mmCIF file with all atom_site columns, C-alpha atoms in Angstrom:
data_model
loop_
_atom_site.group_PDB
_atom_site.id
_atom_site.type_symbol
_atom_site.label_atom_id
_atom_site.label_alt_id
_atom_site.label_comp_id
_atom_site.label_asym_id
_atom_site.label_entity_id
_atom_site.label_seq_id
_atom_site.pdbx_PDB_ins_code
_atom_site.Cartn_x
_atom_site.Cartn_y
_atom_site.Cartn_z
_atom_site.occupancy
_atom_site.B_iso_or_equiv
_atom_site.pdbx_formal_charge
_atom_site.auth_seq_id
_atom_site.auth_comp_id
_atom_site.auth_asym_id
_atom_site.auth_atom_id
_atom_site.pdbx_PDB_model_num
ATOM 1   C CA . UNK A 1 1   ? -31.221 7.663  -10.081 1.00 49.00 ? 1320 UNK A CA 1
ATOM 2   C CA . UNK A 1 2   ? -34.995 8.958  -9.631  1.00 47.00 ? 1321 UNK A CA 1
ATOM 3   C CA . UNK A 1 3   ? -36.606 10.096 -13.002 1.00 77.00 ? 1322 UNK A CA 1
ATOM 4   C CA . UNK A 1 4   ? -38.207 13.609 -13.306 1.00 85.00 ? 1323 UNK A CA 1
ATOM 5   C CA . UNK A 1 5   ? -42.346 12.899 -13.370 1.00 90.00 ? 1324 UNK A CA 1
ATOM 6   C CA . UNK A 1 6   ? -43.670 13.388 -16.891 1.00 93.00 ? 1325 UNK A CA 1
ATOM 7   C CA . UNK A 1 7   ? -45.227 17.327 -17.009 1.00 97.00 ? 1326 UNK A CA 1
ATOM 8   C CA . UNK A 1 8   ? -48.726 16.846 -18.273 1.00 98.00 ? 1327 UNK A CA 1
ATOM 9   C CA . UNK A 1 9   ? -51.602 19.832 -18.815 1.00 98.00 ? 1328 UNK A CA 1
ATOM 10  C CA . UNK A 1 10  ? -54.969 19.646 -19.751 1.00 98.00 ? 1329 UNK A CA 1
ATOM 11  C CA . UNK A 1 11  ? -56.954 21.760 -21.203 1.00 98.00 ? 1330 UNK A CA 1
ATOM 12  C CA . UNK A 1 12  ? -60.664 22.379 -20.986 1.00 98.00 ? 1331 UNK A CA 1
ATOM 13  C CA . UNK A 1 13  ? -62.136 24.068 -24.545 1.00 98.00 ? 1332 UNK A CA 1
ATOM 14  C CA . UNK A 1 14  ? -65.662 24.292 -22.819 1.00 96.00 ? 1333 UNK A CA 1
ATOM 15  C CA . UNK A 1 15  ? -67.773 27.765 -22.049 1.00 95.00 ? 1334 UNK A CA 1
ATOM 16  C CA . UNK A 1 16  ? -68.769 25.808 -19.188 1.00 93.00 ? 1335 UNK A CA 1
ATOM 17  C CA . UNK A 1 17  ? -65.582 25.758 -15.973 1.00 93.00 ? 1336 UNK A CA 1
ATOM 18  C CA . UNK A 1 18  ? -67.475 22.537 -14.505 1.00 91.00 ? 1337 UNK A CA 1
ATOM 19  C CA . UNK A 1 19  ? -69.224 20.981 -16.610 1.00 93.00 ? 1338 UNK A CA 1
ATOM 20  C CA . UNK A 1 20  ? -68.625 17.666 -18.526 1.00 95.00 ? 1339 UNK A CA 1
ATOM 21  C CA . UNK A 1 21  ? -65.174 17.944 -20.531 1.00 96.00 ? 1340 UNK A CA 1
ATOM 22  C CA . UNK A 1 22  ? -63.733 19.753 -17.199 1.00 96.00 ? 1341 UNK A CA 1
ATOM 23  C CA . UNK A 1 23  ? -64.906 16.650 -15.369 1.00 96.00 ? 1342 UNK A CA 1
ATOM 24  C CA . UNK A 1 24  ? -63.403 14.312 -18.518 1.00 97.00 ? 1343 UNK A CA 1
ATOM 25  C CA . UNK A 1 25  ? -59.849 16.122 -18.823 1.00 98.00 ? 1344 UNK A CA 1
ATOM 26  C CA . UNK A 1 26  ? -60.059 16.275 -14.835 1.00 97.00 ? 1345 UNK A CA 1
ATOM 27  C CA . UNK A 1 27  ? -60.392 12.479 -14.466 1.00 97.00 ? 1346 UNK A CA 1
ATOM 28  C CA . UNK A 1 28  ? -57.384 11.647 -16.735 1.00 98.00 ? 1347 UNK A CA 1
ATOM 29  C CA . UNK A 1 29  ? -55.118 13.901 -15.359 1.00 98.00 ? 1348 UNK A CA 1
ATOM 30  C CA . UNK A 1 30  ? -56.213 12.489 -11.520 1.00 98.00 ? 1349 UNK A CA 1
ATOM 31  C CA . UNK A 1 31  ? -54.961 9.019  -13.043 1.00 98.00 ? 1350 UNK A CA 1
ATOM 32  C CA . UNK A 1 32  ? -52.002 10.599 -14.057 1.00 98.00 ? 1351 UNK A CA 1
ATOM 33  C CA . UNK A 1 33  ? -51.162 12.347 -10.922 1.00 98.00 ? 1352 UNK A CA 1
ATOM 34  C CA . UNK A 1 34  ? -51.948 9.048  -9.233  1.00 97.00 ? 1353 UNK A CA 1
ATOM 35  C CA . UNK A 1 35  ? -49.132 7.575  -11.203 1.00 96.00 ? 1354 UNK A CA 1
ATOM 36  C CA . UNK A 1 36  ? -46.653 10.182 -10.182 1.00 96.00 ? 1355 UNK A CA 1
ATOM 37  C CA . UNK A 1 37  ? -47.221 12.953 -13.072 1.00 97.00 ? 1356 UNK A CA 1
ATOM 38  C CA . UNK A 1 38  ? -47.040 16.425 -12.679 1.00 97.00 ? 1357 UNK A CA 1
ATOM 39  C CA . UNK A 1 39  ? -50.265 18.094 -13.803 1.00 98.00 ? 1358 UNK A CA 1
ATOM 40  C CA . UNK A 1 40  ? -51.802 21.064 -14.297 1.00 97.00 ? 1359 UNK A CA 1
ATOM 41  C CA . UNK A 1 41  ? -55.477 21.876 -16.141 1.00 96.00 ? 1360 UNK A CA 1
ATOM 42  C CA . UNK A 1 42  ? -56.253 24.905 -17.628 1.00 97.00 ? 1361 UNK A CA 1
ATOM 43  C CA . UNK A 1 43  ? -60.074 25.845 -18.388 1.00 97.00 ? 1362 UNK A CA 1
ATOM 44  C CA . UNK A 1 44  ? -60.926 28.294 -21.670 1.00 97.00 ? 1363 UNK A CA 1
ATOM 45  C CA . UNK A 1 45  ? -63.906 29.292 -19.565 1.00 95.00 ? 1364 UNK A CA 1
ATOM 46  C CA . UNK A 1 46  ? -61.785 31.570 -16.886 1.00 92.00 ? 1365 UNK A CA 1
ATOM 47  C CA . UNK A 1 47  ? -59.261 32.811 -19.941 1.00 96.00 ? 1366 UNK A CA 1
ATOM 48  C CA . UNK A 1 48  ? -58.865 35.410 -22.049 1.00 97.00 ? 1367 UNK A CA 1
ATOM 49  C CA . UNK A 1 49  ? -58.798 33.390 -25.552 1.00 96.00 ? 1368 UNK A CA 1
ATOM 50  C CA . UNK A 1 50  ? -59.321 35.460 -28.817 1.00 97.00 ? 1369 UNK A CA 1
ATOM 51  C CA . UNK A 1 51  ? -59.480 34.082 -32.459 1.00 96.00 ? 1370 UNK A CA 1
ATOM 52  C CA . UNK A 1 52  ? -56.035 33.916 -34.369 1.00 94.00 ? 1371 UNK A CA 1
ATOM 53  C CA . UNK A 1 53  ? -56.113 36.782 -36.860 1.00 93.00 ? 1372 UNK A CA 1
ATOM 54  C CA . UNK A 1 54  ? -53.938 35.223 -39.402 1.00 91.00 ? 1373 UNK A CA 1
ATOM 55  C CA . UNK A 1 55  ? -51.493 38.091 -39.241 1.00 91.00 ? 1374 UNK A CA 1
ATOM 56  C CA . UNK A 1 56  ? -48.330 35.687 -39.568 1.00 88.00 ? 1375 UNK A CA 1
ATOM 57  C CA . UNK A 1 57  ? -46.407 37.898 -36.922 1.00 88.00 ? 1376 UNK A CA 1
ATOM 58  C CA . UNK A 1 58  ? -45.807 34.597 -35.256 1.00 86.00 ? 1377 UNK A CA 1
ATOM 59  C CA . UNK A 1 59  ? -43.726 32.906 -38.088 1.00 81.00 ? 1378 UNK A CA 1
ATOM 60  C CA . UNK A 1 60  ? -41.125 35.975 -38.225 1.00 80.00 ? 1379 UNK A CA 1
ATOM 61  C CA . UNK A 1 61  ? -38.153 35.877 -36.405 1.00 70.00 ? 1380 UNK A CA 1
ATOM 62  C CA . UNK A 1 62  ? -39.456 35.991 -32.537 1.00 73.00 ? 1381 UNK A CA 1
ATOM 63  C CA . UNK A 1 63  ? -42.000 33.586 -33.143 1.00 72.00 ? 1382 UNK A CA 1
ATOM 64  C CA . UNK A 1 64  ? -44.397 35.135 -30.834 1.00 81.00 ? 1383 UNK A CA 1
ATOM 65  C CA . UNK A 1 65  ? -48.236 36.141 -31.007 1.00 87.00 ? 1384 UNK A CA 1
ATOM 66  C CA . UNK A 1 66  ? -49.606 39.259 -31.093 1.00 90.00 ? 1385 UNK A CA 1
ATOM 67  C CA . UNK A 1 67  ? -52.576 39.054 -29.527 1.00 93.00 ? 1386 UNK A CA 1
ATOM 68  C CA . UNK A 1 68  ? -52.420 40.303 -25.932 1.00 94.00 ? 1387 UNK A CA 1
ATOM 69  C CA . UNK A 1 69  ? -54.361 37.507 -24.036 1.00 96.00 ? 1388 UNK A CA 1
ATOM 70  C CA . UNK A 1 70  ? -53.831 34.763 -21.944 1.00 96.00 ? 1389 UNK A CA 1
ATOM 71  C CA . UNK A 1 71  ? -52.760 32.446 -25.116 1.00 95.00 ? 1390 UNK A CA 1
ATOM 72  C CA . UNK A 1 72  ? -48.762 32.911 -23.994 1.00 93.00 ? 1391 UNK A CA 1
ATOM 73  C CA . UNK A 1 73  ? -49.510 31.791 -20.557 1.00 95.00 ? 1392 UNK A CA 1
ATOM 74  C CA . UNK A 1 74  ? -50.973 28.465 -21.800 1.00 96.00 ? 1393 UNK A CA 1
ATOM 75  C CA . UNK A 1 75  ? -48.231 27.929 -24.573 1.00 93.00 ? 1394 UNK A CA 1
ATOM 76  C CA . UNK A 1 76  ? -45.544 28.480 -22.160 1.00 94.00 ? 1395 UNK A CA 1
ATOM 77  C CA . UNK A 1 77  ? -47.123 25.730 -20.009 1.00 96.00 ? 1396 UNK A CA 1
ATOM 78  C CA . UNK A 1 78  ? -47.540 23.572 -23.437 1.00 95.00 ? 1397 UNK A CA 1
ATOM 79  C CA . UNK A 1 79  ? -44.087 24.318 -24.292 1.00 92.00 ? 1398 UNK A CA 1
ATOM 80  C CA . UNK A 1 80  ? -42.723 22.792 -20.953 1.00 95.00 ? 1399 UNK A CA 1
ATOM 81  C CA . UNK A 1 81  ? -45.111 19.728 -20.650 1.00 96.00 ? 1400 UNK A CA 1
ATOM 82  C CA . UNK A 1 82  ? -44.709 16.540 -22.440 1.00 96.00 ? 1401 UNK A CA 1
ATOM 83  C CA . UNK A 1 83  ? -48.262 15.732 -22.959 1.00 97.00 ? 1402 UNK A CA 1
ATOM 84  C CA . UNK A 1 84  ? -51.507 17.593 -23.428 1.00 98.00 ? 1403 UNK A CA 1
ATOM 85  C CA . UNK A 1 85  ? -55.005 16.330 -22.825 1.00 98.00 ? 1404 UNK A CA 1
ATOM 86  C CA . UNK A 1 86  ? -57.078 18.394 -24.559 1.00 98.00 ? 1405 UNK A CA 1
ATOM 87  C CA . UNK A 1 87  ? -61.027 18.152 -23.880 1.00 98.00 ? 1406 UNK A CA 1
ATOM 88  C CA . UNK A 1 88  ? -63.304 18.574 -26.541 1.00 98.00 ? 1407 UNK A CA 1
ATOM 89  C CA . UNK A 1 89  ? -66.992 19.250 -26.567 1.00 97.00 ? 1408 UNK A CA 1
ATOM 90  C CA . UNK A 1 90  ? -68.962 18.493 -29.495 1.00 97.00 ? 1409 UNK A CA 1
ATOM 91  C CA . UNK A 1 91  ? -71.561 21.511 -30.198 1.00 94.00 ? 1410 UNK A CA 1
ATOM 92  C CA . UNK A 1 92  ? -73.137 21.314 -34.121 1.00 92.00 ? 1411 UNK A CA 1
ATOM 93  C CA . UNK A 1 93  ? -71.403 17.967 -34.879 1.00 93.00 ? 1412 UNK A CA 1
ATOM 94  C CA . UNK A 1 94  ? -67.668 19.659 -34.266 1.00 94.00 ? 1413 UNK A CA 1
ATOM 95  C CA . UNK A 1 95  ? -65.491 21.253 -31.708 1.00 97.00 ? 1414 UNK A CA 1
ATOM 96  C CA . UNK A 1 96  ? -66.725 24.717 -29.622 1.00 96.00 ? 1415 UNK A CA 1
ATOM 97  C CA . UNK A 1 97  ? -65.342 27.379 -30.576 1.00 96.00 ? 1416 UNK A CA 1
ATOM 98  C CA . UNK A 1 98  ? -63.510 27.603 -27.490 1.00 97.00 ? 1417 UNK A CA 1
ATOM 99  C CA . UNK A 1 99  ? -61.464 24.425 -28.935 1.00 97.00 ? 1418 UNK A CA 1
ATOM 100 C CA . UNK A 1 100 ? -60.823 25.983 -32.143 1.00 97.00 ? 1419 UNK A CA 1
ATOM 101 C CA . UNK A 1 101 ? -59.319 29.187 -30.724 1.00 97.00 ? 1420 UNK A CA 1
ATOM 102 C CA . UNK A 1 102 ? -57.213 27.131 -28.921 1.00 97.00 ? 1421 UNK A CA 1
ATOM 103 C CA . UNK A 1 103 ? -56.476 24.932 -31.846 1.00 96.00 ? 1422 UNK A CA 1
ATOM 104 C CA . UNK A 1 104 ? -55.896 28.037 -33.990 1.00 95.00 ? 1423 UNK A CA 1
ATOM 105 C CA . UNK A 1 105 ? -53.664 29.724 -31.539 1.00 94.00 ? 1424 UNK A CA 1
ATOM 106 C CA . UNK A 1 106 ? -51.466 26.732 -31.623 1.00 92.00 ? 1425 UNK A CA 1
ATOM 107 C CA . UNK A 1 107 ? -49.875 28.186 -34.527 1.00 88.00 ? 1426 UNK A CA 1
ATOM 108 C CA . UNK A 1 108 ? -46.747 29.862 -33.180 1.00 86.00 ? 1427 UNK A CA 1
ATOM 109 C CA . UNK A 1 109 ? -45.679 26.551 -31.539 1.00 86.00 ? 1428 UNK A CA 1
ATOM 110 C CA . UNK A 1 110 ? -46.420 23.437 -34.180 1.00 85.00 ? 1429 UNK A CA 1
ATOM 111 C CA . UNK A 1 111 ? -46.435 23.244 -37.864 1.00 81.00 ? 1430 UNK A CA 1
ATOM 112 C CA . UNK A 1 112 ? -45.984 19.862 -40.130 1.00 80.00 ? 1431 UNK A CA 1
ATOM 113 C CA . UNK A 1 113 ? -42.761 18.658 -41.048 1.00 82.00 ? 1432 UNK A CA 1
ATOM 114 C CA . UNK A 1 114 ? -42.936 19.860 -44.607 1.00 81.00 ? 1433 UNK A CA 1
ATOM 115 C CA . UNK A 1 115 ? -43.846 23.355 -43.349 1.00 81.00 ? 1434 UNK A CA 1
ATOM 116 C CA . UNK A 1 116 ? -40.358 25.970 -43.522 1.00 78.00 ? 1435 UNK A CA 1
ATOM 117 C CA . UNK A 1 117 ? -41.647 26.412 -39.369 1.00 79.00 ? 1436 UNK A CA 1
ATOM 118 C CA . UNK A 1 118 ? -41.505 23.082 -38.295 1.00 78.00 ? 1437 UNK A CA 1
ATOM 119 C CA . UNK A 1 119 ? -39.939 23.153 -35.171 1.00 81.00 ? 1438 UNK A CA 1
ATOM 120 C CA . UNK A 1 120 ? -38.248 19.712 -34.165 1.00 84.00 ? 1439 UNK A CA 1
ATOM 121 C CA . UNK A 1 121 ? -38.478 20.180 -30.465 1.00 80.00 ? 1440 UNK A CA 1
ATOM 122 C CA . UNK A 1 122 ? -42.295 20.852 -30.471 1.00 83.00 ? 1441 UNK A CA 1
ATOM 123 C CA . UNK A 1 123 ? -42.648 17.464 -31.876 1.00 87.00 ? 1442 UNK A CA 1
ATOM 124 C CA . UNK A 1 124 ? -43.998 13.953 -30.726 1.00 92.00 ? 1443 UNK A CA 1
ATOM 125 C CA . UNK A 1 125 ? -45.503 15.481 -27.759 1.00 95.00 ? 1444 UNK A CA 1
ATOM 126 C CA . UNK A 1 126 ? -48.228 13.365 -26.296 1.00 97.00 ? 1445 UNK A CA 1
ATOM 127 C CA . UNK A 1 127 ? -52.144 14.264 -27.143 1.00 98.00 ? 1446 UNK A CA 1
ATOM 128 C CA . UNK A 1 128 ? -55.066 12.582 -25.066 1.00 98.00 ? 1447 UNK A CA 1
ATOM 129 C CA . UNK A 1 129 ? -58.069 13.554 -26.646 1.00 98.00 ? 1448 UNK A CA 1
ATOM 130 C CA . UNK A 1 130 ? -61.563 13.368 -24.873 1.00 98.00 ? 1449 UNK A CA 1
ATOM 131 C CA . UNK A 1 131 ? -64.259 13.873 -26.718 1.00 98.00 ? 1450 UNK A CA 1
ATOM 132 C CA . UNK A 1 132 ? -67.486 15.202 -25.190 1.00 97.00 ? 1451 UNK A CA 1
ATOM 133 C CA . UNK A 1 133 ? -71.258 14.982 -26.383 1.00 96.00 ? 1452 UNK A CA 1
ATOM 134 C CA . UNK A 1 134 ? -74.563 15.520 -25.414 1.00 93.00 ? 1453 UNK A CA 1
ATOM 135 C CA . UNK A 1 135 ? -75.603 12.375 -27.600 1.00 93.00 ? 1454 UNK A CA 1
ATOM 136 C CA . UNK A 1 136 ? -75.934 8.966  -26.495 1.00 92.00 ? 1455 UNK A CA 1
ATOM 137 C CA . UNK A 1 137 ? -74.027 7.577  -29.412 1.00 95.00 ? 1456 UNK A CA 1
ATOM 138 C CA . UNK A 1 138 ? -70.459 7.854  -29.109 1.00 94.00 ? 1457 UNK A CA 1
ATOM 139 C CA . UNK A 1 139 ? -69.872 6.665  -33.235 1.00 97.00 ? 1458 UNK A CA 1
ATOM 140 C CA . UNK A 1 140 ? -72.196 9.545  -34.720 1.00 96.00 ? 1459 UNK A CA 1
ATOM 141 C CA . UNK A 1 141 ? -69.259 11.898 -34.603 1.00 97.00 ? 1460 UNK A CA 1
ATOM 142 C CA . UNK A 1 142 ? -66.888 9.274  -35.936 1.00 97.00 ? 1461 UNK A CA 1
ATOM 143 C CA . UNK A 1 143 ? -65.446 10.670 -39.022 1.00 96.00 ? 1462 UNK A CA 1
ATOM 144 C CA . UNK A 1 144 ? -65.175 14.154 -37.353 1.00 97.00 ? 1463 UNK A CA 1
ATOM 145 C CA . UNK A 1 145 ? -63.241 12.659 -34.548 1.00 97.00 ? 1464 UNK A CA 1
ATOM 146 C CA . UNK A 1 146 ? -60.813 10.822 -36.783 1.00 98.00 ? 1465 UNK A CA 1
ATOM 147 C CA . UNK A 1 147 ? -60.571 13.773 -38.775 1.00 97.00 ? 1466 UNK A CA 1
ATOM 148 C CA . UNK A 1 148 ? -59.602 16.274 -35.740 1.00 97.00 ? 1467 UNK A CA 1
ATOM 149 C CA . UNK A 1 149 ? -57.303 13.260 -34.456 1.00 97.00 ? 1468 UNK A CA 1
ATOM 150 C CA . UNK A 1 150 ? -55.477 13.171 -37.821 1.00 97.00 ? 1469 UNK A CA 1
ATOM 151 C CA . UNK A 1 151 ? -55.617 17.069 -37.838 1.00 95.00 ? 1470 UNK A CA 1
ATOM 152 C CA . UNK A 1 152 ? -52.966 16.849 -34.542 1.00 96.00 ? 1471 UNK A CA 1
ATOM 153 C CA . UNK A 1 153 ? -50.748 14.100 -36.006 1.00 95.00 ? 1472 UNK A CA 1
ATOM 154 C CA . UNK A 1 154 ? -50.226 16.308 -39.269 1.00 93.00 ? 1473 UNK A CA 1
ATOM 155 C CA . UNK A 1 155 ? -49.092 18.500 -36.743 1.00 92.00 ? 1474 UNK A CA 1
ATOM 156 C CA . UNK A 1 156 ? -46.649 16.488 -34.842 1.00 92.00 ? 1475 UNK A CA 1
ATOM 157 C CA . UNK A 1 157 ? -48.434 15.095 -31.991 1.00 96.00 ? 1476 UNK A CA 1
ATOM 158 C CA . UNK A 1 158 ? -48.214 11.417 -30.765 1.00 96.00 ? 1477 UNK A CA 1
ATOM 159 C CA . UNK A 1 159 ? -52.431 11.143 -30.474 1.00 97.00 ? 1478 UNK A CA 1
ATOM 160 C CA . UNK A 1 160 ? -51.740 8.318  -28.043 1.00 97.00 ? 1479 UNK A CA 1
ATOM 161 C CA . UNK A 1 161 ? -56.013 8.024  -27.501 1.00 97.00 ? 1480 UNK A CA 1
ATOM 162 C CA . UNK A 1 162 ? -59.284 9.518  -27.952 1.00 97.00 ? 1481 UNK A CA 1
ATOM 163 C CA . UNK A 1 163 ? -61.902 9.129  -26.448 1.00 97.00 ? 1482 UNK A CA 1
ATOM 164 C CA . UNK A 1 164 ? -65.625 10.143 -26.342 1.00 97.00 ? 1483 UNK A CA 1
ATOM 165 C CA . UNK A 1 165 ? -67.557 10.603 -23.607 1.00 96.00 ? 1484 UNK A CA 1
ATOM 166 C CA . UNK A 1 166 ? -71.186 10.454 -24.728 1.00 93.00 ? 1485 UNK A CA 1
ATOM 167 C CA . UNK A 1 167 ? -75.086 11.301 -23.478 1.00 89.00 ? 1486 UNK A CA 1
ATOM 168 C CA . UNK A 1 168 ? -74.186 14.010 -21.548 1.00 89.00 ? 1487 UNK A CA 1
ATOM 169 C CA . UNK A 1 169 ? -77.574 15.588 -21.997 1.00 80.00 ? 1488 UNK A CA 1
ATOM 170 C CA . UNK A 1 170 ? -79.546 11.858 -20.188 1.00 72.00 ? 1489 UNK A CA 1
ATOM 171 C CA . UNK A 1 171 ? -76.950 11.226 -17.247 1.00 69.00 ? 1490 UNK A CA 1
ATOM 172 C CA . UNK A 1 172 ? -74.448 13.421 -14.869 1.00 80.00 ? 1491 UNK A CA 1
ATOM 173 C CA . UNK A 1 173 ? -71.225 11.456 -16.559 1.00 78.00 ? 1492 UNK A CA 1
ATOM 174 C CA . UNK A 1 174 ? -69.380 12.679 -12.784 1.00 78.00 ? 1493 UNK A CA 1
ATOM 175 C CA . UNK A 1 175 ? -71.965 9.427  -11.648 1.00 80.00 ? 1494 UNK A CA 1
ATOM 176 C CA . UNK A 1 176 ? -71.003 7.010  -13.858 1.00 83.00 ? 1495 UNK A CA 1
ATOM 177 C CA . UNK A 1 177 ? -67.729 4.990  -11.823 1.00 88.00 ? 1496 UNK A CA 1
ATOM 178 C CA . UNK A 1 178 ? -66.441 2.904  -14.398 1.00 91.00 ? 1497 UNK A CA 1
ATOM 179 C CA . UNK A 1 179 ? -66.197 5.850  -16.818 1.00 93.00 ? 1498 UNK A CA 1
ATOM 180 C CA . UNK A 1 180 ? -63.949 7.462  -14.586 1.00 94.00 ? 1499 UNK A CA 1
ATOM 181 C CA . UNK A 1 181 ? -62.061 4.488  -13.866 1.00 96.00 ? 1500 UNK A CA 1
ATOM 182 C CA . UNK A 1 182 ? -61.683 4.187  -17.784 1.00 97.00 ? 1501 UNK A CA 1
ATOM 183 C CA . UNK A 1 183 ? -60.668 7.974  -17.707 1.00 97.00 ? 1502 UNK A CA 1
ATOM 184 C CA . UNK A 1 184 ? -58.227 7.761  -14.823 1.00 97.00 ? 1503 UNK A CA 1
ATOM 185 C CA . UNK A 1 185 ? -56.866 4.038  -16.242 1.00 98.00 ? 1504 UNK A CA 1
ATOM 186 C CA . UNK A 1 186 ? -56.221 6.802  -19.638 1.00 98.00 ? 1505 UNK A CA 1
ATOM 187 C CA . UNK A 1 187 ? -54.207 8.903  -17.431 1.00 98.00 ? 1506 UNK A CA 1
ATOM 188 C CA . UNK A 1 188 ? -52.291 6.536  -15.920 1.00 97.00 ? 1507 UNK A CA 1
ATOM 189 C CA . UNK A 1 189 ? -51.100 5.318  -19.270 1.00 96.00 ? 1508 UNK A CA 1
ATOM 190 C CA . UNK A 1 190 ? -50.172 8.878  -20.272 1.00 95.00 ? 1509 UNK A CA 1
ATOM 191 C CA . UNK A 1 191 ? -48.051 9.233  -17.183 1.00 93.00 ? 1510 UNK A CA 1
ATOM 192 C CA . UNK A 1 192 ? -46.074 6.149  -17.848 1.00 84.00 ? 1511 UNK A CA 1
#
């Protein structure tokens, strides 16, 4: 009996629709399409994403947002897939802001387990992280990747990796072969 291919999305939390962290979440989902996963990446740059409002409509009865944007689109995509790579770009030593819209937004969908919301099914779904900097130093940001990483497994996920992808600013990171190979090699895991 065949198995179904593990649903996988990524999503892009960059202003920019090409630049690094599209390139990053791009190369780990090619290695996981390469190992028979279903993907599909999704770019905050072409959506619609405003800021949570902190309204709480989404923890009554329908559980949906009330924000009319493109935020349902992407969490009925979330809601079908078993994995999420999420790319990050570092701007003033944390996420964009992009990234913590979409972090924000995730609201109606995860909650941890000691929250009265926690929703069983939402759980253990896979998390890639990729981490994206203009600085050559891939530890500076350390604690605050750690910290964001722990953020996610408060919140259910199975953080399976992060990584960062560093000195974006000195060298085009789409030249550099054997970070893509890591990236794809990433992927490939994931889709196993």
């Amino acid at each position: 009996m065949r198995q179904e291919p593990i649903n996988i999305i990524g999503f892009s939390a960059s202003p920019r629709p090409e630049g690094s962290t599209a390139w990053a979440v791009d190369a780990i989902l090619e290695g996981a399409w390469e190992h028979g996963a279903k993907v599909r990446s999704w770019s905050a740059a072409g959506l619609d994403l405003q800021p949570c409002r902190a309204c709480f409509a989404c923890r009554t009865k329908d559980r949906r947002c009330v924000i009319q944007d493109d935020m349902p689109r992407v969490h009925a995509s979330l809601l079908e897939a078993q994995a999420l790579v999420l790319g990050v770009p570092i701007f003033m030593s944390q996420m964009s802001a992009q990234a913590k819209i979409f972090v924000d937004r995730l609201h109606p969908l995860f909650a941890p387990r000691f929250s009265p919301t926690f929703q069983k099914r939402n759980a253990g779904k896979a998390l890639v992280l990729a981490f994206v900097q203009g600085n050559p130093d891939p530890e500076l940001f350390r604690i605050y990747v750690n910290y964001t990483c722990q953020t996610f497994r408060t919140l259910e996920f199975d953080v399976r990796e992060s990584v960062v992808v560093a000195g974006t600013r000195s060298a085009l990171v789409q030249e550099q072969d054997a970070l893509h190979a890591r990236l794809k090699a990433i992927g490939a895991t994931l889709a196993s």
